[in-house]
PDB file of C-alpha atoms and ligand atoms in Angstrom:
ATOM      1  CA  UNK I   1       7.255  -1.232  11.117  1.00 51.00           C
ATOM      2  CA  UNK I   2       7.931   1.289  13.984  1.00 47.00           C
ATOM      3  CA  UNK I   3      11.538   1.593  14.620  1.00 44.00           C
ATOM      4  CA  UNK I   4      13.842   1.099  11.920  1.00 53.00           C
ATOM      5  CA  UNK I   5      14.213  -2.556  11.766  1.00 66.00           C
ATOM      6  CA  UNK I   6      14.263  -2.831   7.942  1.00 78.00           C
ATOM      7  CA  UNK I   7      16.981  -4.935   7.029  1.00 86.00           C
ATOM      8  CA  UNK I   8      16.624  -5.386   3.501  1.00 93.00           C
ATOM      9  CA  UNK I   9      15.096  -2.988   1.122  1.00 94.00           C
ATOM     10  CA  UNK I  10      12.643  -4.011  -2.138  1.00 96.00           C
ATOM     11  CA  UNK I  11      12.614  -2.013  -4.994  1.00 96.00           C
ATOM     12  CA  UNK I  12       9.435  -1.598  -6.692  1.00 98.00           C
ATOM     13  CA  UNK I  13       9.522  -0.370 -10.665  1.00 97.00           C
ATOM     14  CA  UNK I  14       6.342   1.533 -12.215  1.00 98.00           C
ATOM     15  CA  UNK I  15       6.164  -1.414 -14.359  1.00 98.00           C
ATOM     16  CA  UNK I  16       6.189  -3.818 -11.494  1.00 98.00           C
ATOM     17  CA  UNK I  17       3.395  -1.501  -9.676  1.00 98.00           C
ATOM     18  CA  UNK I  18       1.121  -1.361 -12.287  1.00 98.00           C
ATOM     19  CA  UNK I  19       1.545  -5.019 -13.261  1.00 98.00           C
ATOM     20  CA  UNK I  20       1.037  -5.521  -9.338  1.00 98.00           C
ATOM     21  CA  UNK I  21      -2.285  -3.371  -9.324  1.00 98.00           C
ATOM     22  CA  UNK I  22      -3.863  -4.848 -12.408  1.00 98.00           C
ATOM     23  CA  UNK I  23      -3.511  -8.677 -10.729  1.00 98.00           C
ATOM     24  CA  UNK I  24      -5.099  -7.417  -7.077  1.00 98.00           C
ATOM     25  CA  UNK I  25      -7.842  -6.044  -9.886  1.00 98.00           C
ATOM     26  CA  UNK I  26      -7.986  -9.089 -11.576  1.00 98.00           C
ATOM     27  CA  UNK I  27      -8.666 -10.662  -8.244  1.00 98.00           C
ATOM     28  CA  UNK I  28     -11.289  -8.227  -7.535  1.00 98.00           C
ATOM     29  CA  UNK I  29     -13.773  -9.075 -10.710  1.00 98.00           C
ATOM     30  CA  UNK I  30     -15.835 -11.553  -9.053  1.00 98.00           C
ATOM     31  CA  UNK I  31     -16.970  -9.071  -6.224  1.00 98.00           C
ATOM     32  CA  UNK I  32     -18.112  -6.039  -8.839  1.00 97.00           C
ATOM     33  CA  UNK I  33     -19.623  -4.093  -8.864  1.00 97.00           C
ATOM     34  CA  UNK I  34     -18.706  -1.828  -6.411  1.00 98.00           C
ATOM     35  CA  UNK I  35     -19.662   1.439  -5.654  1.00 98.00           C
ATOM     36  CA  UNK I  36     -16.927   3.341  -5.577  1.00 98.00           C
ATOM     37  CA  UNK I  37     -13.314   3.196  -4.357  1.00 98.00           C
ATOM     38  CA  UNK I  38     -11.572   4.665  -1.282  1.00 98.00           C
ATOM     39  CA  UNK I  39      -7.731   5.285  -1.508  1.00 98.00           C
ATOM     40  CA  UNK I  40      -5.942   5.274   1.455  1.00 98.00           C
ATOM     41  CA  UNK I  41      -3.871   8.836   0.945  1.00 97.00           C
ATOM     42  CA  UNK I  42      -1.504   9.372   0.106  1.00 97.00           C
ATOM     43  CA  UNK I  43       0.078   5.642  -0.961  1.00 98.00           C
ATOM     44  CA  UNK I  44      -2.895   3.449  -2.323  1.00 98.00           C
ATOM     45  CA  UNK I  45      -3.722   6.656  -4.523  1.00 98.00           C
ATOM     46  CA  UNK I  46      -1.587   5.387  -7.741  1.00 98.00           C
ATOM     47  CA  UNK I  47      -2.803   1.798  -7.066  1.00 98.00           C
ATOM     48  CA  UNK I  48      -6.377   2.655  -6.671  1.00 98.00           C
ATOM     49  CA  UNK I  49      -6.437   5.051  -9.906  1.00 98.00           C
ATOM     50  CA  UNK I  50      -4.849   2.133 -11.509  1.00 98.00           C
ATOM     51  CA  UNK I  51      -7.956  -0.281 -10.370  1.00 98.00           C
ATOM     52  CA  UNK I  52     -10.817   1.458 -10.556  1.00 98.00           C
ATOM     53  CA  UNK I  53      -9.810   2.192 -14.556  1.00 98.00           C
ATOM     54  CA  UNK I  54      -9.627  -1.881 -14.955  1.00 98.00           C
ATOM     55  CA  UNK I  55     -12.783  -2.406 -12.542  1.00 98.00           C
ATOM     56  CA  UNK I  56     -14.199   0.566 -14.792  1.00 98.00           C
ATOM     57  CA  UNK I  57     -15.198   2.580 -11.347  1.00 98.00           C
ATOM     58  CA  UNK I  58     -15.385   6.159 -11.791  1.00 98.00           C
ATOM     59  CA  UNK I  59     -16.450   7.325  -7.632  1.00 98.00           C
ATOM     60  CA  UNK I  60     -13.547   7.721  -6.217  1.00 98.00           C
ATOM     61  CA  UNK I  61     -12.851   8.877  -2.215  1.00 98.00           C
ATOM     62  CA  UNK I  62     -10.151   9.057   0.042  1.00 98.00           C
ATOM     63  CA  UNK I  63      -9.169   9.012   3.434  1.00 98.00           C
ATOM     64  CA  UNK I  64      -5.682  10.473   5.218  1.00 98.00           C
ATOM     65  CA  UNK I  65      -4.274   8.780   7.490  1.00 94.00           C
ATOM     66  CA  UNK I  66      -0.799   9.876   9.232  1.00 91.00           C
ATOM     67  CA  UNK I  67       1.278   7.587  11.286  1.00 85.00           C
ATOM     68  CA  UNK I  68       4.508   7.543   9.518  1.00 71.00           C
ATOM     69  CA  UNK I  69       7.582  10.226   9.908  1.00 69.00           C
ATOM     70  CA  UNK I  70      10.128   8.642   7.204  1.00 65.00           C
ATOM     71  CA  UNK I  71      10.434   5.350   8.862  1.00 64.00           C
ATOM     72  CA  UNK I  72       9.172   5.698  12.417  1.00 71.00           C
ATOM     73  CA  UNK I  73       5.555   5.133  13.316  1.00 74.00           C
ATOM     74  CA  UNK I  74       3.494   7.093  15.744  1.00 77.00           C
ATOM     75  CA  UNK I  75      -0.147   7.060  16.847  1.00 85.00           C
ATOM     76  CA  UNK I  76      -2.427   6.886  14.040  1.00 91.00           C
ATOM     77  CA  UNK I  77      -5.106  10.012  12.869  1.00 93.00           C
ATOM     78  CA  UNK I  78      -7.456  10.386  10.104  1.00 96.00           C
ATOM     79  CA  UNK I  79      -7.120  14.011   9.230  1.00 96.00           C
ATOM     80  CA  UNK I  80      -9.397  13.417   6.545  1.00 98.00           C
ATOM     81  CA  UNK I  81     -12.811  11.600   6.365  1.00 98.00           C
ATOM     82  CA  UNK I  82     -14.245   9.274   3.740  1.00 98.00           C
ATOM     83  CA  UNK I  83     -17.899  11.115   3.913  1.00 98.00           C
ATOM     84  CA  UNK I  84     -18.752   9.904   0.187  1.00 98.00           C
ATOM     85  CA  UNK I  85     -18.580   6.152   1.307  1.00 98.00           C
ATOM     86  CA  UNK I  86     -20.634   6.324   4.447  1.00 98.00           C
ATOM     87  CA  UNK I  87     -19.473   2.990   6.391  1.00 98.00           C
ATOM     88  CA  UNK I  88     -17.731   1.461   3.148  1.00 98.00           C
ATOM     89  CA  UNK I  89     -20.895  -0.967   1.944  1.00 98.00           C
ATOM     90  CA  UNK I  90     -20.371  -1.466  -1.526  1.00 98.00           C
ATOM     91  CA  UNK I  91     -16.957   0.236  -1.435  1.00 98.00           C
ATOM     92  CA  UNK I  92     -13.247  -0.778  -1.527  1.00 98.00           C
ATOM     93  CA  UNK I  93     -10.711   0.506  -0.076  1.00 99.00           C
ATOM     94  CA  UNK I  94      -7.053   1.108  -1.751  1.00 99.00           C
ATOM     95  CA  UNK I  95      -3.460   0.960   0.181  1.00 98.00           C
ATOM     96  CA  UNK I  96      -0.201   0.242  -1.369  1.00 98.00           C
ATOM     97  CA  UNK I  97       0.689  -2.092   1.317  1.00 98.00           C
ATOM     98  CA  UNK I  98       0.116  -3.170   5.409  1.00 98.00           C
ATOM     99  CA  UNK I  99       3.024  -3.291   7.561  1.00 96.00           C
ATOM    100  CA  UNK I 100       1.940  -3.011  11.086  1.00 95.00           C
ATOM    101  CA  UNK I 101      -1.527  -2.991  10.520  1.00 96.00           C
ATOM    102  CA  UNK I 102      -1.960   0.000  12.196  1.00 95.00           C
ATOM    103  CA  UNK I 103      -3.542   2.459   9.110  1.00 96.00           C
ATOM    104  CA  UNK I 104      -5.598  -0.818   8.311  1.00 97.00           C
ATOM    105  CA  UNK I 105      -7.305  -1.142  11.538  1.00 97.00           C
ATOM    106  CA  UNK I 106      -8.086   2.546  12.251  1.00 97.00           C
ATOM    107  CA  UNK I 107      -9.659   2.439   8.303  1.00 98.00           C
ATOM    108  CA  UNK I 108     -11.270  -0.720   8.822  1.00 98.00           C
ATOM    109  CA  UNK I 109     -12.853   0.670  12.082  1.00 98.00           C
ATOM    110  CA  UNK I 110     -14.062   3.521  10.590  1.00 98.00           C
ATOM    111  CA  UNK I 111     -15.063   1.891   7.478  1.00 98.00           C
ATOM    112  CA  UNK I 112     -16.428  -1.353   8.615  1.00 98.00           C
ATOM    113  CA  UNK I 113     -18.713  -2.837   5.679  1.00 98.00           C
ATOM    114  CA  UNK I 114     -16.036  -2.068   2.691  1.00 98.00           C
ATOM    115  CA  UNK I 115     -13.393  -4.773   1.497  1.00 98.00           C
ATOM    116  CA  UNK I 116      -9.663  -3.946   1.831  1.00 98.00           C
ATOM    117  CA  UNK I 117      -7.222  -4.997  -1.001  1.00 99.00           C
ATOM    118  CA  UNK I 118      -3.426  -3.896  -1.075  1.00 98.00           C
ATOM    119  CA  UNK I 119      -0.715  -4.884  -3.672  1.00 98.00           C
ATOM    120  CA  UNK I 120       1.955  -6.107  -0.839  1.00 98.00           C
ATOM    121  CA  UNK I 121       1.415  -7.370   2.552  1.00 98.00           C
ATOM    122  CA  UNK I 122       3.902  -7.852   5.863  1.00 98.00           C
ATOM    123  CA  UNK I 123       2.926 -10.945   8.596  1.00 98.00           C
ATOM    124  CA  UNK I 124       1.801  -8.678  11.238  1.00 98.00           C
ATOM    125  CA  UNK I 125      -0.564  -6.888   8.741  1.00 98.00           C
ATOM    126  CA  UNK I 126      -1.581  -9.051   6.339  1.00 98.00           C
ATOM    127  CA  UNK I 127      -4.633 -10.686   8.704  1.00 98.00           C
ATOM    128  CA  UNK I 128      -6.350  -7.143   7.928  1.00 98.00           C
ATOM    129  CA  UNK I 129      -6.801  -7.202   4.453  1.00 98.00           C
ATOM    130  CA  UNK I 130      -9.345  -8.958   2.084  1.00 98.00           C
ATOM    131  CA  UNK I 131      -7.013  -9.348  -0.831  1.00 98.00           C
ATOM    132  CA  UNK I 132      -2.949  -8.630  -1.318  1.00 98.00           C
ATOM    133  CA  UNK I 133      -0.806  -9.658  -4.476  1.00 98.00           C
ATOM    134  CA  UNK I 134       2.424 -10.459  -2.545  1.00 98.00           C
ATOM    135  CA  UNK I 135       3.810 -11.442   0.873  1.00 98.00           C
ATOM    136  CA  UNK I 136       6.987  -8.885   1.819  1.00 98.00           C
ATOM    137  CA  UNK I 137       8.825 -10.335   5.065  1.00 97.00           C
ATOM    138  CA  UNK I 138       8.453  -8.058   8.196  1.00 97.00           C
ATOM    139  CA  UNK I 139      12.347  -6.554   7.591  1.00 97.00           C
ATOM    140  CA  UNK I 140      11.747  -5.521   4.700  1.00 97.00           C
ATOM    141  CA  UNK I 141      11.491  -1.610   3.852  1.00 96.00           C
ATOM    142  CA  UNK I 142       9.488  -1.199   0.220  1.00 97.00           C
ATOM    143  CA  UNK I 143      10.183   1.057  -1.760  1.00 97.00           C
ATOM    144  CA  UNK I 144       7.837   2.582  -4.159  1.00 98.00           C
ATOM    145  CA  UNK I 145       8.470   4.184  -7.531  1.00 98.00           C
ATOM    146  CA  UNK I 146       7.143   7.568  -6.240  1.00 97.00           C
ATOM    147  CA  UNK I 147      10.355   7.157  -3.201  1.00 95.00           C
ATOM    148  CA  UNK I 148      12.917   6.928  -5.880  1.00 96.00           C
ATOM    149  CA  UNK I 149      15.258   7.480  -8.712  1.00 94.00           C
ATOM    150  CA  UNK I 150      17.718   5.681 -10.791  1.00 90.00           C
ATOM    151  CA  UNK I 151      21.038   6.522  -9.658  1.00 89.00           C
ATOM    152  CA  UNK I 152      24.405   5.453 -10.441  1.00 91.00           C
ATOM    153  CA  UNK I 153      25.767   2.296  -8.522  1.00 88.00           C
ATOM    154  CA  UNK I 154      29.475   1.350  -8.762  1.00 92.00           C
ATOM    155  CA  UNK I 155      30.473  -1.856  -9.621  1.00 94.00           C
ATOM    156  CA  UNK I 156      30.475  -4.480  -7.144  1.00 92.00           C
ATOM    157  CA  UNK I 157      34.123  -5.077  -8.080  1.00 93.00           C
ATOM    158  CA  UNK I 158      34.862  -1.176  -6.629  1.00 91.00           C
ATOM    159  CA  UNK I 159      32.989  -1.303  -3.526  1.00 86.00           C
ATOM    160  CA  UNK I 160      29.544  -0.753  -5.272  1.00 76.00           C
ATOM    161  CA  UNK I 161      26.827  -3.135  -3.206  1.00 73.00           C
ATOM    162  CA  UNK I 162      23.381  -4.036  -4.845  1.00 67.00           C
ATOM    163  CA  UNK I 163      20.617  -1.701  -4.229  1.00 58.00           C
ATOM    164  CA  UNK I 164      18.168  -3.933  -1.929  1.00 61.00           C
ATOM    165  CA  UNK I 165      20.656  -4.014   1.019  1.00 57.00           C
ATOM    166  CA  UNK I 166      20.809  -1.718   3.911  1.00 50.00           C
ATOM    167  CA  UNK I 167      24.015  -0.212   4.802  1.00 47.00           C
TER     168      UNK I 167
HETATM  169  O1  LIG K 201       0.433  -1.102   8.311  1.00 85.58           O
HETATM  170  P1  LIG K 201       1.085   0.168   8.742  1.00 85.58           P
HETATM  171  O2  LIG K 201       2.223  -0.079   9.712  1.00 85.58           O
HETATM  172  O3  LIG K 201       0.116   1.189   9.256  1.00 85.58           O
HETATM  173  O4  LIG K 201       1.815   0.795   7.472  1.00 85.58           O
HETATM  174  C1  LIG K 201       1.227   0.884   6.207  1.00 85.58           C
HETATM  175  C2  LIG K 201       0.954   2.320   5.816  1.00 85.58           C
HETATM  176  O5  LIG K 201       2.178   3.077   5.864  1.00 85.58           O
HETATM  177  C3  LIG K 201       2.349   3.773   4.630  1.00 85.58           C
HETATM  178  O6  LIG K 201       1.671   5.001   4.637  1.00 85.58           O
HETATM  179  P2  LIG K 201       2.274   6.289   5.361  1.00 85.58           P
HETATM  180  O7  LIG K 201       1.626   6.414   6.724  1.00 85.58           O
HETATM  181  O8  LIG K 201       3.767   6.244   5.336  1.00 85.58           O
HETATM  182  O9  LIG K 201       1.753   7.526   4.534  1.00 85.58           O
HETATM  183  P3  LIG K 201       1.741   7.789   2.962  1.00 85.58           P
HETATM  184  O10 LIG K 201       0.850   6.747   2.350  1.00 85.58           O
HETATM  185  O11 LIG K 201       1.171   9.158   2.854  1.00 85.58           O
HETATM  186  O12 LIG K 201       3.152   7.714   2.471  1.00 85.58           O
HETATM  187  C4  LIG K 201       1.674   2.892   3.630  1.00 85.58           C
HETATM  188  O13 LIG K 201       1.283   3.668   2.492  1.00 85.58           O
HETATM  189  C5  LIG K 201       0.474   2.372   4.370  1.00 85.58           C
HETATM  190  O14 LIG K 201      -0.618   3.260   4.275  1.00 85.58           O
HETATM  191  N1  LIG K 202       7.380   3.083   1.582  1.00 85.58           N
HETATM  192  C1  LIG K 202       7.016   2.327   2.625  1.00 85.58           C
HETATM  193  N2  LIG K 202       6.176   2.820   3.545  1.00 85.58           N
HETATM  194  C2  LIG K 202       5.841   2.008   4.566  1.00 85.58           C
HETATM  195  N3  LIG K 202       5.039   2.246   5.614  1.00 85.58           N
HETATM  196  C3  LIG K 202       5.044   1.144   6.386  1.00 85.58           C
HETATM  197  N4  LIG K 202       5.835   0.195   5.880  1.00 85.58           N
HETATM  198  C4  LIG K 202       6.341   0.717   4.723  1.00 85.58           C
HETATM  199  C5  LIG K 202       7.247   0.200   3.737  1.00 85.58           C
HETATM  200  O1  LIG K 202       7.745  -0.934   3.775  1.00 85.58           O
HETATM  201  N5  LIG K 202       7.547   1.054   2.706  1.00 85.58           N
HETATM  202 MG1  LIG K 203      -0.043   5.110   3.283  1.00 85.58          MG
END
């Protein structure tokens, strides 16, 4: 998203995730089989350990990409390549979600022949990927499982405000 312009934050569960990841899976059956599957590090890891074990793919890859510092974006890198799936024919590739577009593009570029699939999707990204579950709008931040923990939240009635609002 680039410069802090999240205005509303969405919780995601473990339940929700996985529930998420087997539907983009479900969504995936017609194109088997594939090859092998590329997770976008470190983010589409969990998603795409969760979908190769429904598409029942056991090559897995991965490729690093850095562009985020907490919520700030800067220029793109791979800082590690995905040598196993050559230029992605017959693979997919794995993120937990496209925002900008940014990590997309640079994967897409340097894996041109694989299909992309992502559980959640922002406007401004969501022209480069194959297959998403569900549209997020542009202000909002997401928050995976892996980002949080159950805390205590005071009543409403005491000053307490609900958890997917920014201060
Ligand atoms: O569409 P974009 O604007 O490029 O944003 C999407 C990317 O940002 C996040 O990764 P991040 O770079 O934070 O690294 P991480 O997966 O290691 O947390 C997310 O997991 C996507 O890969
Ligand atoms: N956790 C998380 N990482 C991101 N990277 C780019 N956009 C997002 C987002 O909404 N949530
Ligand atoms: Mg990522």
């Amino acid at each position: 998203m680039g410069n802090r312009m999240a205005t509303h934050y969405a919780t995601v569960t473990w339940d929700q995730l996985h529930r998420d990841a087997r539907t983009l899976a479900r969504q995936l059956m017609p194109l088997m089989p594939f090859n092998g599957v590329v997770a976008i590090t470190r983010g589409g890891m969990i998603p795409a350990a969760i979908i190769a074990r429904e598409l029942g793919c056991r090559v897995m890859e991965t490729i690093s990409v850095v562009s985020y510092e907490e919520e700030e974006q800067g220029d793109p890198m791979i800082i590690k390549q995905p040598d196993a799936a050559g230029d992605g024919e017959g693979f997919l590739v794995v993120d937990d979600l496209v925002d900008s577009g940014v990590t997309a593009r640079l994967v897409r570029e340097r894996l041109p022949k694989a299909v992309f699939a992502c559980l959640y999707a922002k406007p401004k990204g969501r022209e480069l990927t194959d297959y998403f579950v569900t549209e997020v709008s542009q202000d909002t931040w997401v928050l995976f499982p892996w980002d949080t923990a159950p805390l205590f939240v005071p009543p409403l009635v005491d000053g307490g405000r609900d958890g997917d609002t920014a201060a």
